[in-house]
Amino acid sequence: MFHTPQVVLFTKRIDAAAAFYRAIGFAEVFREPAQGKPAHVDLELDGYRIGLATVRSAREDHWLEPVASGQRAVVVLWTDDVDAGWARLVELGARPVHEPQPWLDHLRIGWLADLDGHLIQVVQEVPGNRRDDAGGPATPAG
């Protein structure tokens, strides 16, 4: 059901954090937005991917209250069915944070907290989603 685990680290200094990971050998494989100051950057090394996300993006784009100091991480679980995966995690005792919904133009994501309160993001690639004209959450295309 799940595949391609990834950890996302919250950061206040995304450019510096991305430069640090590139300096130790990670290659940048994703940046949002593609131009200008990023809110999210993914880097990969030997098939392992980490993400860097700004605290601001976590608050404004995903309605979270990330810890701004100390250990800041999210377990990301990619799946082919985000709704079924999200429901399964709830069955296993995870606490719902935000139900799955479209995000950007190609993703559907849901948020939960594990038994210790650590965030889990369940993500599915979904072609045909788009962000609404007002810049709010994405809505299904069509």
Tab-separated table of C-alpha atoms in Angstrom:
chain	number	residue	atom	x	y	z
A	1	MET	CA	0.000	0.000	0.000
A	2	PHE	CA	2.776	2.499	0.890
A	3	HIS	CA	6.098	3.102	-0.834
A	4	THR	CA	8.979	5.553	-1.165
A	5	PRO	CA	9.304	6.780	2.432
A	6	GLN	CA	10.672	10.290	2.796
A	7	VAL	CA	11.432	12.592	5.716
A	8	VAL	CA	10.689	16.320	5.514
A	9	LEU	CA	12.591	18.671	7.812
A	10	PHE	CA	11.108	22.034	8.801
A	11	THR	CA	13.508	24.922	8.482
A	12	LYS	CA	13.619	28.682	8.975
A	13	ARG	CA	16.531	29.045	6.523
A	14	ILE	CA	15.644	26.922	3.500
A	15	ASP	CA	18.356	28.303	1.200
A	16	ALA	CA	21.077	27.601	3.760
A	17	ALA	CA	19.655	24.168	4.553
A	18	ALA	CA	19.461	23.209	0.858
A	19	ALA	CA	23.024	24.443	0.303
A	20	PHE	CA	24.209	22.354	3.259
A	21	TYR	CA	22.675	19.134	1.930
A	22	ARG	CA	23.933	19.833	-1.604
A	23	ALA	CA	27.418	20.380	-0.146
A	24	ILE	CA	27.422	16.926	1.409
A	25	GLY	CA	26.403	15.265	-1.852
A	26	PHE	CA	22.623	15.473	-2.152
A	27	ALA	CA	21.253	16.527	-5.550
A	28	GLU	CA	18.251	18.828	-5.751
A	29	VAL	CA	15.370	16.999	-7.480
A	30	PHE	CA	12.340	19.229	-6.726
A	31	ARG	CA	11.740	22.874	-5.847
A	32	GLU	CA	8.452	24.712	-5.228
A	33	PRO	CA	8.167	27.267	-6.599
A	34	ALA	CA	10.619	26.522	-9.391
A	35	GLN	CA	11.841	30.152	-9.449
A	36	GLY	CA	12.518	32.495	-6.550
A	37	LYS	CA	12.619	31.688	-2.837
A	38	PRO	CA	11.441	28.103	-2.337
A	39	ALA	CA	8.890	26.911	0.199
A	40	HIS	CA	9.916	23.283	-0.354
A	41	VAL	CA	13.025	21.578	-1.730
A	42	ASP	CA	13.617	17.836	-2.155
A	43	LEU	CA	17.140	16.459	-2.330
A	44	GLU	CA	18.289	12.928	-3.089
A	45	LEU	CA	21.380	10.880	-2.352
A	46	ASP	CA	21.770	7.237	-3.387
A	47	GLY	CA	18.030	6.864	-3.886
A	48	TYR	CA	17.136	8.360	-0.490
A	49	ARG	CA	15.129	11.578	-0.564
A	50	ILE	CA	14.787	14.217	2.100
A	51	GLY	CA	12.620	17.282	1.894
A	52	LEU	CA	13.090	20.724	3.353
A	53	ALA	CA	10.003	22.808	4.023
A	54	THR	CA	9.761	26.277	5.470
A	55	VAL	CA	7.936	26.741	8.750
A	56	ARG	CA	5.879	29.441	6.997
A	57	SER	CA	4.770	27.044	4.242
A	58	ALA	CA	3.824	24.403	6.801
A	59	ARG	CA	1.647	26.971	8.588
A	60	GLU	CA	0.134	28.755	5.596
A	61	ASP	CA	-0.148	25.927	3.037
A	62	HIS	CA	-0.912	22.988	5.316
A	63	TRP	CA	-2.445	24.556	8.460
A	64	LEU	CA	0.136	22.969	10.771
A	65	GLU	CA	1.940	24.314	13.810
A	66	PRO	CA	5.456	22.980	13.258
A	67	VAL	CA	8.047	23.124	15.981
A	68	ALA	CA	10.431	25.895	15.031
A	69	SER	CA	13.405	24.543	16.993
A	70	GLY	CA	14.761	21.170	17.998
A	71	GLN	CA	13.788	18.088	16.016
A	72	ARG	CA	11.501	19.053	13.138
A	73	ALA	CA	10.429	16.215	10.882
A	74	VAL	CA	7.476	14.646	9.056
A	75	VAL	CA	7.250	11.036	7.940
A	76	VAL	CA	6.026	11.095	4.336
A	77	LEU	CA	4.328	7.987	2.966
A	78	TRP	CA	3.666	7.912	-0.772
A	79	THR	CA	0.746	5.747	-1.855
A	80	ASP	CA	-1.393	4.954	-4.883
A	81	ASP	CA	-4.580	5.624	-2.846
A	82	VAL	CA	-4.217	8.452	-0.321
A	83	ASP	CA	-7.773	8.084	1.005
A	84	ALA	CA	-7.412	4.360	1.710
A	85	GLY	CA	-3.949	4.883	3.204
A	86	TRP	CA	-5.159	7.733	5.418
A	87	ALA	CA	-8.121	5.621	6.598
A	88	ARG	CA	-5.849	2.657	7.313
A	89	LEU	CA	-3.568	4.790	9.469
A	90	VAL	CA	-6.604	6.043	11.405
A	91	GLU	CA	-7.652	2.399	11.926
A	92	LEU	CA	-4.188	1.729	13.333
A	93	GLY	CA	-4.583	4.530	15.885
A	94	ALA	CA	-3.189	7.592	14.090
A	95	ARG	CA	-4.962	10.849	14.999
A	96	PRO	CA	-6.407	12.748	12.015
A	97	VAL	CA	-4.938	16.233	11.543
A	98	HIS	CA	-6.298	17.158	8.068
A	99	GLU	CA	-8.231	14.873	5.744
A	100	PRO	CA	-6.788	14.228	2.275
A	101	GLN	CA	-7.249	17.025	-0.227
A	102	PRO	CA	-5.708	18.186	-3.517
A	103	TRP	CA	-2.537	20.281	-3.363
A	104	LEU	CA	-0.537	21.937	-6.133
A	105	ASP	CA	-1.490	20.646	-9.566
A	106	HIS	CA	-0.602	16.996	-9.140
A	107	LEU	CA	-0.812	15.835	-5.517
A	108	ARG	CA	-3.413	14.746	-2.982
A	109	ILE	CA	-2.248	14.855	0.647
A	110	GLY	CA	-3.572	14.053	4.093
A	111	TRP	CA	-2.058	14.676	7.524
A	112	LEU	CA	-2.153	12.543	10.674
A	113	ALA	CA	-0.220	12.216	13.916
A	114	ASP	CA	1.237	8.888	14.993
A	115	LEU	CA	0.815	7.459	18.476
A	116	ASP	CA	3.537	9.767	19.813
A	117	GLY	CA	2.232	12.849	18.015
A	118	HIS	CA	4.784	12.859	15.158
A	119	LEU	CA	3.310	14.120	11.912
A	120	ILE	CA	2.674	11.758	9.009
A	121	GLN	CA	1.887	13.065	5.533
A	122	VAL	CA	0.204	10.619	3.143
A	123	VAL	CA	0.744	11.671	-0.492
A	124	GLN	CA	-0.598	10.494	-3.831
A	125	GLU	CA	0.331	11.648	-7.319
A	126	VAL	CA	-2.956	12.727	-8.968
A	127	PRO	CA	-2.742	14.248	-12.443
A	128	GLY	CA	-5.402	16.819	-13.260
A	129	ASN	CA	-5.640	18.784	-9.999
A	130	ARG	CA	-5.178	22.531	-10.032
A	131	ARG	CA	-4.911	25.335	-7.481
A	132	ASP	CA	-7.922	27.654	-7.558
A	133	ASP	CA	-7.526	31.165	-8.973
A	134	ALA	CA	-7.631	32.739	-5.488
A	135	GLY	CA	-4.521	30.775	-4.467
A	136	GLY	CA	-6.474	28.585	-2.041
A	137	PRO	CA	-6.337	24.821	-1.718
A	138	ALA	CA	-6.321	22.910	-4.949
A	139	THR	CA	-9.584	21.721	-6.442
A	140	PRO	CA	-10.183	18.791	-8.786
A	141	ALA	CA	-9.865	19.783	-12.422
A	142	GLY	CA	-12.709	19.338	-14.823
